[in-house]
Short mmCIF file of C-alpha atoms and ligand atoms in Angstrom, two decimals:
data_model
loop_
_atom_site.label_atom_id
_atom_site.label_comp_id
_atom_site.label_asym_id
_atom_site.label_seq_id
_atom_site.Cartn_x
_atom_site.Cartn_y
_atom_site.Cartn_z
CA MET A 30 129.65 95.88 -7.09
CA THR A 31 129.12 92.15 -7.35
CA ASP A 32 126.14 90.31 -5.97
CA GLN A 33 128.26 89.20 -3.03
CA THR A 34 129.07 92.72 -1.86
CA ARG A 35 125.94 94.69 -2.76
CA PRO A 36 124.29 95.57 0.57
CA ILE A 37 121.01 93.72 1.05
CA ALA A 38 118.08 96.08 1.59
CA LEU A 39 115.09 95.39 3.83
CA PHE A 40 112.98 97.21 1.23
CA ASP A 41 114.45 98.37 -2.08
CA MET A 42 113.05 101.40 -3.82
CA GLN A 43 116.17 102.24 -5.87
CA ALA A 44 116.13 99.22 -8.18
CA GLN A 45 112.47 99.87 -8.95
CA GLN A 46 113.06 103.57 -9.54
CA ALA A 47 115.83 102.84 -12.05
CA LEU A 48 113.36 100.80 -14.13
CA ILE A 49 110.72 103.52 -14.36
CA ARG A 50 112.84 106.68 -14.11
CA PRO A 51 112.13 108.00 -17.64
CA GLU A 52 108.38 107.50 -17.17
CA LEU A 53 108.53 109.09 -13.70
CA ASP A 54 110.35 112.10 -15.10
CA ARG A 55 107.82 112.43 -17.90
CA ARG A 56 104.77 112.11 -15.63
CA ILE A 57 106.16 114.45 -12.96
CA ALA A 58 107.13 117.05 -15.56
CA HIS A 59 103.59 116.85 -16.93
CA VAL A 60 102.06 117.61 -13.52
CA LEU A 61 104.56 120.43 -12.94
CA SER A 62 103.63 122.14 -16.18
CA SER A 63 99.89 121.50 -15.79
CA GLY A 64 99.89 123.19 -12.38
CA ARG A 65 96.99 120.96 -11.26
CA PHE A 66 98.52 119.80 -8.01
CA ILE A 67 95.19 119.03 -6.34
CA ASN A 68 92.56 116.87 -8.05
CA GLY A 69 94.48 116.70 -11.32
CA PRO A 70 93.39 114.16 -13.94
CA GLU A 71 96.06 111.70 -12.69
CA VAL A 72 94.01 111.13 -9.52
CA ALA A 73 90.98 109.90 -11.46
CA GLU A 74 93.23 107.88 -13.78
CA LEU A 75 94.84 106.16 -10.81
CA GLU A 76 91.45 105.47 -9.19
CA GLN A 77 90.40 103.76 -12.41
CA ARG A 78 93.58 101.64 -12.50
CA LEU A 79 93.21 100.63 -8.83
CA ALA A 80 89.58 99.60 -9.25
CA GLU A 81 90.48 97.60 -12.36
CA PHE A 82 93.33 95.83 -10.62
CA ALA A 83 91.22 94.97 -7.59
CA GLY A 84 88.16 94.08 -9.64
CA CYS A 85 85.95 96.33 -7.56
CA ALA A 86 83.53 99.03 -8.62
CA HIS A 87 85.04 102.14 -7.01
CA ALA A 88 88.40 103.42 -5.82
CA VAL A 89 88.82 106.76 -4.02
CA GLY A 90 92.30 108.22 -3.59
CA VAL A 91 93.05 109.71 -0.18
CA SER A 92 95.98 111.23 1.70
CA SER A 93 97.17 108.15 3.63
CA GLY A 94 96.18 104.72 4.88
CA THR A 95 95.35 106.26 8.25
CA ASP A 96 93.05 108.84 6.66
CA ALA A 97 91.43 106.07 4.62
CA LEU A 98 90.53 104.31 7.88
CA GLN A 99 89.27 107.57 9.35
CA ILE A 100 87.06 108.39 6.37
CA ALA A 101 85.72 104.81 6.38
CA MET A 102 84.67 105.16 10.02
CA MET A 103 83.35 108.72 9.64
CA ALA A 104 81.17 107.47 6.78
CA GLU A 105 79.58 104.97 9.17
CA GLY A 106 79.06 107.67 11.81
CA ILE A 107 81.27 105.78 14.26
CA GLY A 108 81.96 107.75 17.44
CA ARG A 109 81.31 107.95 21.14
CA GLY A 110 79.83 104.82 22.68
CA ASP A 111 80.82 102.59 19.76
CA ALA A 112 83.08 99.55 19.94
CA VAL A 113 85.47 98.88 17.07
CA PHE A 114 87.04 95.42 17.17
CA LEU A 115 90.60 95.14 15.88
CA PRO A 116 93.68 92.96 16.40
CA ALA A 117 96.09 93.79 19.25
CA PHE A 118 98.98 92.79 16.97
CA THR A 119 99.03 95.44 14.22
CA TYR A 120 100.33 98.91 13.39
CA THR A 121 99.22 101.72 15.68
CA ALA A 122 97.09 103.48 13.01
CA THR A 123 94.44 100.77 13.15
CA ALA A 124 93.71 101.55 16.81
CA GLU A 125 94.32 105.29 16.68
CA VAL A 126 91.49 106.10 14.31
CA PRO A 127 88.54 104.90 16.44
CA LEU A 128 90.00 106.83 19.40
CA VAL A 129 90.35 110.02 17.37
CA LEU A 130 86.65 109.69 16.53
CA GLY A 131 85.70 109.14 20.18
CA ALA A 132 84.99 105.42 19.74
CA THR A 133 86.59 102.63 21.76
CA PRO A 134 88.97 100.10 20.21
CA VAL A 135 88.40 96.60 21.58
CA PHE A 136 91.61 94.61 21.11
CA VAL A 137 91.29 91.06 19.84
CA ASP A 138 93.95 88.35 19.98
CA VAL A 139 95.50 86.89 16.82
CA ASP A 140 96.00 83.40 15.47
CA PRO A 141 99.42 81.94 16.39
CA GLU A 142 100.04 80.66 12.85
CA THR A 143 98.59 83.27 10.48
CA PHE A 144 99.11 86.21 12.91
CA ASN A 145 95.70 87.54 11.75
CA ILE A 146 92.65 88.23 13.93
CA ASP A 147 91.48 85.16 15.87
CA LEU A 148 87.84 84.42 15.06
CA ALA A 149 86.92 82.62 18.29
CA ASP A 150 88.46 85.38 20.39
CA LEU A 151 86.62 88.00 18.31
CA GLU A 152 83.26 86.31 18.91
CA ARG A 153 83.99 85.99 22.62
CA ARG A 154 84.81 89.69 22.94
CA ILE A 155 81.73 90.77 20.95
CA GLU A 156 79.57 88.71 23.36
CA LEU A 157 81.32 90.32 26.35
CA VAL A 158 80.77 93.83 25.00
CA ILE A 159 77.08 93.04 24.43
CA LYS A 160 76.78 91.56 27.91
CA GLU A 161 78.39 94.56 29.60
CA GLY A 162 76.11 96.86 27.63
CA LYS A 163 78.34 99.94 27.79
CA LEU A 164 79.34 100.01 24.14
CA LYS A 165 77.57 99.29 20.87
CA PRO A 166 79.45 96.88 18.56
CA ARG A 167 79.79 98.80 15.28
CA ALA A 168 82.74 97.64 13.22
CA ILE A 169 85.33 94.92 12.76
CA VAL A 170 88.65 96.11 11.35
CA GLY A 171 90.52 93.11 10.00
CA VAL A 172 94.17 93.62 9.12
CA ASP A 173 95.85 91.52 6.42
CA LEU A 174 99.07 91.35 8.37
CA PHE A 175 102.35 91.33 6.46
CA GLY A 176 100.35 90.88 3.23
CA LEU A 177 98.31 87.82 4.23
CA PRO A 178 94.52 88.16 3.85
CA ALA A 179 92.47 87.71 7.01
CA ASP A 180 89.55 85.24 6.86
CA TRP A 181 87.12 87.67 5.24
CA PRO A 182 84.14 85.35 4.63
CA ALA A 183 84.20 84.45 8.34
CA LEU A 184 84.65 88.06 9.46
CA ASN A 185 81.75 89.21 7.26
CA ALA A 186 79.52 86.47 8.70
CA ILE A 187 80.34 87.50 12.28
CA ALA A 188 79.77 91.17 11.44
CA LYS A 189 76.43 90.44 9.78
CA LYS A 190 75.20 88.50 12.79
CA HIS A 191 75.67 91.60 14.96
CA GLY A 192 74.80 94.32 12.43
CA MET A 193 78.38 95.55 12.16
CA VAL A 194 80.38 96.75 9.17
CA THR A 195 83.69 95.26 8.06
CA VAL A 196 86.71 97.41 7.28
CA ASP A 197 89.64 95.69 5.57
CA ASP A 198 92.85 97.44 6.62
CA ALA A 199 94.85 96.18 3.63
CA ALA A 200 97.66 98.72 4.12
CA GLN A 201 100.25 95.93 4.01
CA ALA A 202 98.48 93.70 1.53
CA PHE A 203 97.51 95.36 -1.73
CA GLY A 204 98.05 92.69 -4.39
CA ALA A 205 96.96 89.79 -2.16
CA PHE A 206 94.19 87.42 -3.22
CA LEU A 207 91.66 85.38 -1.29
CA HIS A 208 89.56 82.66 -2.93
CA GLY A 209 90.97 83.87 -6.28
CA LYS A 210 89.76 87.46 -5.82
CA SER A 211 91.95 90.48 -5.06
CA LEU A 212 91.55 92.28 -1.78
CA GLY A 213 89.23 95.21 -2.34
CA CYS A 214 85.94 93.39 -2.59
CA HIS A 215 86.02 91.17 0.49
CA ALA A 216 84.85 93.70 3.10
CA ASP A 217 82.37 96.60 3.11
CA VAL A 218 85.34 98.89 2.55
CA THR A 219 89.02 98.21 1.95
CA THR A 220 91.68 100.75 2.88
CA LEU A 221 95.12 100.97 1.27
CA SER A 222 98.30 102.81 2.20
CA PHE A 223 100.85 103.99 -0.34
CA TYR A 224 103.51 104.70 2.27
CA PRO A 225 106.83 104.20 0.43
CA THR A 226 107.64 100.73 1.82
CA LYS A 227 104.20 99.17 1.22
CA THR A 228 103.69 96.76 -1.69
CA LEU A 229 102.52 99.70 -3.82
CA GLY A 230 104.20 102.82 -2.44
CA CYS A 231 104.49 106.42 -3.57
CA TYR A 232 107.17 109.01 -2.75
CA GLY A 233 105.39 110.53 0.21
CA ASP A 234 102.05 109.78 1.85
CA GLY A 235 99.03 108.43 0.04
CA GLY A 236 96.19 105.96 0.34
CA ALA A 237 92.97 104.76 -1.22
CA MET A 238 89.60 103.26 -0.40
CA LEU A 239 87.94 100.48 -2.39
CA THR A 240 84.24 99.68 -2.30
CA GLU A 241 81.44 98.14 -4.33
CA SER A 242 78.98 100.81 -3.18
CA ALA A 243 78.51 103.85 -5.44
CA GLU A 244 76.77 105.65 -2.60
CA LYS A 245 79.66 105.08 -0.18
CA ALA A 246 82.25 106.07 -2.79
CA GLU A 247 80.46 109.39 -3.23
CA LEU A 248 80.34 109.87 0.53
CA TYR A 249 84.10 109.15 0.80
CA ARG A 250 84.76 111.74 -1.94
CA SER A 251 82.76 114.29 -0.01
CA LEU A 252 84.45 113.47 3.31
CA ARG A 253 87.96 113.69 1.83
CA THR A 254 87.16 117.25 0.71
CA HIS A 255 85.75 118.83 3.90
CA GLY A 256 82.32 117.29 3.44
CA GLU A 257 81.61 119.28 0.30
CA GLY A 258 78.45 118.76 -1.70
CA GLY A 259 77.79 119.32 -5.39
CA GLY A 260 79.21 122.83 -5.37
CA ARG A 261 82.64 123.72 -4.11
CA TYR A 262 81.42 125.92 -1.27
CA GLU A 263 78.47 123.81 -0.20
CA VAL A 264 79.36 121.93 3.00
CA LEU A 265 77.02 119.04 3.71
CA ARG A 266 78.79 117.34 6.59
CA THR A 267 81.89 117.54 8.75
CA GLY A 268 84.74 116.13 6.71
CA MET A 269 88.48 116.55 6.56
CA ASN A 270 91.32 117.37 4.21
CA GLY A 271 92.04 113.86 3.02
CA ARG A 272 92.91 114.24 -0.66
CA LEU A 273 95.60 112.40 -2.60
CA ASP A 274 98.12 114.74 -4.30
CA THR A 275 98.25 114.75 -8.09
CA LEU A 276 102.03 114.23 -7.99
CA GLN A 277 101.70 111.10 -5.88
CA ALA A 278 98.97 109.79 -8.20
CA ALA A 279 101.31 110.35 -11.18
CA ILE A 280 104.10 108.46 -9.41
CA LEU A 281 101.76 105.60 -8.53
CA LEU A 282 100.61 105.33 -12.15
CA CYS A 283 104.23 104.66 -13.16
CA LYS A 284 104.53 102.06 -10.43
CA MET A 285 101.29 100.35 -11.46
CA ASP A 286 103.04 99.34 -14.69
CA LEU A 287 105.44 97.19 -12.66
CA PHE A 288 103.05 96.07 -9.94
CA ALA A 289 101.85 92.71 -11.31
CA GLN A 290 105.42 91.60 -12.08
CA GLU A 291 106.64 92.81 -8.67
CA LEU A 292 103.99 90.71 -6.94
CA LYS A 293 105.16 87.64 -8.86
CA ASP A 294 108.75 88.42 -7.88
CA ARG A 295 107.79 88.84 -4.22
CA ALA A 296 106.14 85.41 -4.35
CA LYS A 297 109.30 83.98 -5.90
CA VAL A 298 111.44 85.46 -3.10
CA ALA A 299 109.02 84.05 -0.51
CA ALA A 300 109.34 80.62 -2.14
CA TRP A 301 113.16 80.82 -1.95
CA TYR A 302 112.88 81.62 1.76
CA GLY A 303 110.30 78.89 2.29
CA ALA A 304 112.44 76.25 0.62
CA ARG A 305 115.29 76.97 3.04
CA LEU A 306 113.45 77.78 6.27
CA THR A 307 110.40 75.49 6.34
CA GLY A 308 110.69 73.04 9.21
CA LYS A 309 113.62 74.97 10.74
CA VAL A 310 111.79 78.00 12.11
CA ALA A 311 108.08 78.85 12.31
CA LEU A 312 106.81 80.89 9.34
CA GLN A 313 103.55 82.79 8.81
CA ARG A 314 101.13 80.09 7.61
CA VAL A 315 99.46 80.90 4.29
CA PRO A 316 96.07 79.11 4.10
CA ASN A 317 95.31 77.31 0.81
CA GLU A 318 92.68 79.82 -0.21
CA ALA A 319 95.02 82.81 0.25
CA GLN A 320 97.77 84.35 -1.84
CA SER A 321 99.91 86.71 0.22
CA ALA A 322 101.17 90.00 -1.26
CA TRP A 323 104.34 89.42 0.83
CA GLY A 324 104.52 92.92 2.22
CA LEU A 325 106.90 91.50 4.84
CA TYR A 326 108.53 88.10 5.28
CA THR A 327 108.25 87.23 8.95
CA ILE A 328 109.65 84.35 10.98
CA ARG A 329 108.58 83.34 14.48
CA CYS A 330 111.44 82.32 16.78
CA THR A 331 110.87 80.06 19.79
CA ASP A 332 111.57 82.85 22.28
CA ALA A 333 113.25 86.23 22.78
CA ASP A 334 116.69 84.64 23.28
CA GLN A 335 116.59 82.79 19.99
CA ARG A 336 115.40 85.96 18.25
CA ALA A 337 118.28 87.94 19.79
CA ARG A 338 120.73 85.33 18.46
CA VAL A 339 119.28 85.55 14.95
CA GLN A 340 119.36 89.35 15.10
CA ALA A 341 123.01 89.32 16.19
CA ALA A 342 123.91 86.93 13.36
CA LEU A 343 122.20 89.16 10.78
CA LYS A 344 123.85 92.27 12.20
CA ALA A 345 127.26 90.61 11.95
CA GLU A 346 126.57 90.06 8.24
CA SER A 347 125.21 93.62 7.76
CA ILE A 348 121.81 92.17 6.83
CA PRO A 349 118.92 94.45 7.84
CA PHE A 350 115.79 93.17 9.59
CA GLY A 351 112.72 94.64 11.26
CA VAL A 352 110.57 93.80 14.26
CA TYR A 353 106.89 94.31 13.54
CA TYR A 354 105.77 94.71 16.27
CA PRO A 355 107.80 94.85 19.49
CA LYS A 356 104.80 95.75 21.68
CA PRO A 357 101.12 94.76 21.44
CA LEU A 358 98.80 97.76 21.15
CA HIS A 359 97.05 97.18 24.50
CA HIS A 360 100.44 97.68 26.21
CA GLN A 361 101.10 101.01 24.49
CA PRO A 362 100.81 103.93 26.92
CA ALA A 363 98.40 105.68 24.52
CA TYR A 364 95.95 102.76 24.46
CA GLN A 365 96.11 101.27 27.95
CA GLY A 366 93.30 103.48 29.16
CA ALA A 367 91.06 102.63 26.23
CA HIS A 368 91.83 98.94 26.67
CA ALA A 369 90.78 99.08 30.30
CA ALA A 370 87.65 101.09 29.46
CA GLY A 371 86.52 98.77 26.66
CA LEU A 372 85.88 95.65 28.70
CA SER A 373 86.01 95.59 32.49
CA ALA A 374 87.34 92.01 32.58
CA ALA A 375 89.03 91.55 29.22
CA PRO A 376 90.53 88.09 28.62
CA ALA A 377 94.32 88.07 28.16
CA LEU A 378 95.81 88.66 24.70
CA THR A 379 98.42 85.96 25.08
CA VAL A 380 99.29 85.24 21.45
CA SER A 381 99.74 88.93 20.60
CA GLU A 382 102.00 89.33 23.63
CA ALA A 383 104.08 86.24 22.78
CA LEU A 384 104.51 87.19 19.10
CA CYS A 385 105.99 90.56 20.05
CA HIS A 386 108.91 88.70 21.69
CA GLN A 387 109.30 86.16 18.90
CA VAL A 388 108.75 87.64 15.44
CA MET A 389 111.17 89.35 13.13
CA SER A 390 110.98 90.27 9.46
CA LEU A 391 113.68 89.45 6.92
CA PRO A 392 114.52 91.50 3.82
CA MET A 393 111.59 91.33 1.36
CA HIS A 394 111.31 93.15 -1.95
CA PRO A 395 110.92 92.11 -5.58
CA TYR A 396 114.56 92.80 -6.49
CA LEU A 397 116.24 90.30 -4.15
CA THR A 398 118.30 87.61 -5.84
CA GLU A 399 118.34 83.95 -4.84
CA ALA A 400 121.99 84.38 -3.78
CA GLU A 401 120.95 87.18 -1.41
CA VAL A 402 118.15 85.08 0.06
CA GLU A 403 120.68 82.27 0.47
CA ARG A 404 122.99 84.61 2.46
CA VAL A 405 120.12 85.74 4.72
CA CYS A 406 119.00 82.15 5.33
CA ALA A 407 122.53 80.93 6.06
CA ALA A 408 122.83 83.57 8.77
CA VAL A 409 119.39 82.73 10.21
CA LEU A 410 119.95 78.96 10.18
CA GLY A 411 123.40 79.30 11.73
CA ALA A 412 121.93 81.15 14.70
CA LEU A 413 118.96 78.91 15.50
C1 PLP B 509 100.99 101.48 7.19
C2 PLP B 509 99.76 101.05 7.87
C3 PLP B 509 98.69 101.92 8.11
C4 PLP B 509 98.79 103.40 7.90
O1 PLP B 509 99.10 103.82 6.64
P1 PLP B 509 99.69 105.30 6.42
O2 PLP B 509 99.61 105.49 4.95
O3 PLP B 509 101.11 105.28 6.94
O4 PLP B 509 98.84 106.25 7.16
C5 PLP B 509 97.53 101.43 8.66
N1 PLP B 509 97.42 100.14 8.98
C6 PLP B 509 98.42 99.26 8.80
C7 PLP B 509 98.22 97.82 9.17
C8 PLP B 509 99.63 99.68 8.26
O5 PLP B 509 100.63 98.82 8.10
#
């Protein structure tokens, strides 16, 4: 097939697989013959590679990005009576975890240009929670939405003022940099997801936790294995089954060989989009100090009608797109109750609500060609 007729993928895992197939086959065959499917040496090898890449002291492999968030909060003893502040405009997992642990998610609005947690709104809601006195502020979960780092120095300063911990939900953003440093060392703990379509994805579920604290890393290792202590059958605390499979670690090791180049290629694709779309449609603003990992390339239409026109134009050209997210979390049936319980008179979450009617994500992966980006942009521009 020529470039003109090859279907454009929203995410492309086939092109990448073709590049590393011999190494994948070799690594997978090695795990199959070793028989060490749980806690095989590949898990420790991957943890080493992740920590090196992120420039942080410790990486702990876990079973998913959601479980990484859960272990992070369990390690802080977060539970009933605790408030966990998080953006209303994010994936459901961010809000689900505090609820599973009995804590209360307090939804915070996002910035209209970066789509990340709004600092002024965060401070206002922390003050309101303190004033109402029902919940104890315990943690801020910042999300680096679509690959763009949140303002971590500011979030850490706010957390410190109130004795809270910071959790960096970097599920969409591994490979992003802030002030020249990789995500992984900007919050008390950073959580990653290796879901197949993330910037670094495996062939199933997987995740990791990054931290500078040796003590916390040891606690995470215990919690991911049922709270075990030094000996296998010594149980020190209530934990969970949150381990990363050896096979997934082996697959991720193959993908790590491509990762740095893929990040450069994602940035190149984003630049091609930017050159054609800047000034024509609102784009996620990347602050000077940030380098996005470009997990998703998202545009913000003026309203739902314009978005519907762009979607129809892309459909007509068989170009895939996604809407992340069509509904803010505080409007989800599962979280409405928690939202109401968190603050008795919560201010509106107007930006989060507006974005859900306006945003859409265009194809973004390292194997897009400039001609493909040109086709996507022609369809978008023709529909504005
Ligand atoms: C994908 C994602 C998660 C969950 O990761 P899983 O590995 O699917 O459990 C959490 N938070 C955000 C922001 C995500 O995008």
